[in-house]
Amino acid sequence: MGELQRGDSRWDVLLESAADGDVGVGAVRGRIHFVDGAKHRLSSWIFLEFSEADLETRFAEFSAPDLWTLLNSLDER
């Protein structure tokens, strides 16, 4: 989905999606991956939308400061 950069710190930001049949046909859930070389941080399933397009729209509402806040709250895997 893009990069998040501040000073010397640079993270690739990826959005993972998965079908969620428990909610309804076409529903998708999503979580965010932050990757910097061997470092990897992963959110929980924080999105639940009606479609893949809705999921991407919701993700696009996150600003860079929002993503930094989320990233800093996550443990390294």
Backbone as numpy.savetxt, mean C-alpha at the origin, in Angstrom:
# Nx Ny Nz CAx CAy CAz Cx Cy Cz
3.74 1.18 -7.75 2.92 2.38 -7.75 3.78 3.63 -7.75
5.04 3.48 -7.33 5.90 4.65 -7.36 7.02 4.56 -6.35
7.64 5.71 -6.12 8.74 5.81 -5.17 8.41 6.83 -4.10
9.00 6.61 -2.95 8.88 7.53 -1.84 10.30 7.89 -1.45
10.65 9.17 -1.52 12.03 9.56 -1.28 12.10 10.77 -0.36
13.05 10.68 0.57 13.33 11.79 1.49 14.82 11.70 1.81
15.59 12.71 1.41 17.03 12.67 1.63 17.64 11.47 0.93
18.43 10.69 1.67 19.07 9.50 1.11 18.17 8.27 1.16
17.01 8.40 1.79 16.10 7.26 1.93 15.17 7.20 0.72
15.14 6.01 0.07 14.27 5.83 -1.08 13.60 4.46 -0.99
12.28 4.45 -1.08 11.48 3.23 -0.99 10.65 3.08 -2.25
10.59 1.86 -2.78 9.62 1.54 -3.82 8.31 1.23 -3.12
7.22 1.76 -3.63 5.90 1.58 -3.02 5.05 0.75 -3.98
4.55 -0.37 -3.47 3.76 -1.29 -4.28 2.41 -1.54 -3.62
1.39 -1.65 -4.41 0.04 -1.94 -3.92 -0.30 -3.38 -4.28
-0.59 -4.20 -3.29 -1.00 -5.58 -3.51 -2.51 -5.66 -3.37
-3.14 -6.40 -4.26 -4.59 -6.58 -4.17 -4.92 -8.06 -4.19
-6.07 -8.39 -3.61 -6.55 -9.77 -3.59 -8.08 -9.74 -3.58
-8.68 -10.67 -4.30 -10.13 -10.77 -4.31 -10.62 -11.13 -2.90
-11.75 -10.58 -2.52 -12.35 -10.87 -1.22 -13.78 -11.32 -1.43
-13.96 -12.61 -1.68 -15.28 -13.17 -1.95 -16.22 -13.16 -0.77
-15.70 -12.97 0.45 -16.54 -12.92 1.64 -17.44 -11.70 1.64
-17.00 -10.63 0.99 -17.74 -9.38 1.00 -18.73 -9.31 -0.16
-18.31 -9.75 -1.32 -19.18 -9.70 -2.48 -18.40 -9.92 -3.75
-19.12 -10.13 -4.81 -18.49 -10.38 -6.10 -17.75 -9.12 -6.55
-16.50 -9.30 -6.92 -15.71 -8.18 -7.41 -14.99 -7.40 -6.33
-15.29 -7.63 -5.07 -14.64 -6.89 -3.99 -13.16 -7.25 -3.92
-12.34 -6.24 -3.65 -10.90 -6.46 -3.51 -10.39 -5.77 -2.25
-9.41 -6.40 -1.67 -8.74 -5.79 -0.52 -7.33 -5.44 -0.96
-6.69 -4.53 -0.23 -5.35 -4.11 -0.63 -4.48 -3.79 0.56
-3.18 -3.94 0.34 -2.18 -3.54 1.33 -0.98 -2.97 0.60
-0.15 -2.24 1.34 0.96 -1.52 0.74 2.28 -2.16 1.17
3.15 -2.35 0.19 4.51 -2.83 0.42 5.48 -1.67 0.21
6.46 -1.55 1.11 7.55 -0.60 0.97 8.83 -1.41 0.88
9.60 -1.23 -0.19 10.80 -2.03 -0.41 11.99 -1.10 -0.67
13.08 -1.35 0.08 14.33 -0.62 -0.11 15.46 -1.64 -0.07
15.84 -2.15 -1.24 16.86 -3.19 -1.29 16.37 -4.43 -0.56
17.10 -4.83 0.50 16.73 -6.01 1.28 15.69 -5.69 2.36
15.41 -4.41 2.57 14.43 -4.02 3.59 13.02 -4.06 2.99
12.09 -4.57 3.78 10.71 -4.71 3.32 9.78 -4.43 4.49
8.85 -3.51 4.30 7.81 -3.25 5.30 6.47 -3.42 4.60
5.51 -3.92 5.35 4.23 -4.32 4.78 3.10 -3.89 5.71
2.10 -3.21 5.14 0.92 -2.84 5.94 0.01 -4.05 6.08
-0.96 -3.93 6.95 -2.02 -4.94 7.00 -2.97 -4.67 5.82
-4.01 -5.45 5.70 -5.01 -5.22 4.64 -5.82 -3.99 5.04
-5.45 -2.82 4.51 -6.06 -1.57 4.95 -7.12 -1.03 4.00
-7.26 -1.65 2.85 -8.27 -1.22 1.88 -9.27 -2.34 1.65
-10.50 -1.96 1.41 -11.54 -2.88 0.96 -12.46 -2.08 0.04
-12.42 -2.42 -1.24 -13.16 -1.64 -2.24 -13.97 -2.56 -3.14
-14.85 -1.96 -3.95 -15.73 -2.72 -4.83 -15.01 -3.26 -6.06
-13.92 -2.61 -6.47 -13.21 -3.03 -7.69 -11.74 -2.64 -7.60
-10.96 -3.19 -8.51 -9.54 -2.86 -8.61 -9.36 -1.36 -8.88
-10.19 -0.81 -9.75 -10.11 0.62 -10.07 -10.39 1.47 -8.83
-11.39 1.07 -8.03 -11.70 1.80 -6.80 -10.53 1.71 -5.83
-9.88 0.56 -5.78 -8.73 0.37 -4.90 -7.60 1.33 -5.30
-7.31 1.41 -6.57 -6.26 2.30 -7.04 -6.60 3.77 -6.80
-7.88 4.11 -6.93 -8.32 5.48 -6.65 -8.11 5.81 -5.17
-8.48 4.90 -4.29 -8.29 5.11 -2.84 -6.82 5.26 -2.50
-5.98 4.40 -3.09 -4.55 4.48 -2.84 -4.01 5.84 -3.28
-4.47 6.34 -4.40 -4.00 7.62 -4.93 -4.34 8.79 -4.00
-5.28 8.60 -3.08 -5.64 9.66 -2.13 -4.58 9.84 -1.04
-3.68 8.87 -0.90 -2.61 8.97 0.10 -1.56 9.96 -0.40
-1.22 10.93 0.44 -0.16 11.87 0.10 1.19 11.28 0.53
2.27 11.90 0.09 3.60 11.45 0.51 3.74 11.48 2.04
3.31 12.56 2.73 3.39 12.54 4.20 2.57 11.39 4.82
1.41 11.08 4.24 0.62 9.94 4.72 1.40 8.65 4.59
2.05 8.46 3.45 2.83 7.24 3.23 4.03 7.16 4.16
4.71 8.29 4.41 5.83 8.29 5.36 5.36 7.92 6.76
4.21 8.45 7.16 3.66 8.12 8.47 3.36 6.64 8.57
2.74 6.08 7.54 2.45 4.65 7.52 3.75 3.84 7.54
4.69 4.20 6.71 5.97 3.49 6.65 6.67 3.48 8.01
6.71 4.62 8.66 7.39 4.73 9.96 6.69 3.95 11.07
5.42 3.61 10.86 4.68 2.86 11.87 4.86 1.34 11.72
5.48 0.92 10.63 5.59 -0.51 10.31 6.93 -1.08 10.74
6.92 -2.33 11.16 8.14 -3.05 11.49 8.78 -3.58 10.23
10.10 -3.67 10.26 10.83 -4.22 9.12 10.67 -5.73 9.10
10.50 -6.30 7.91 10.38 -7.76 7.77 11.66 -8.31 7.26
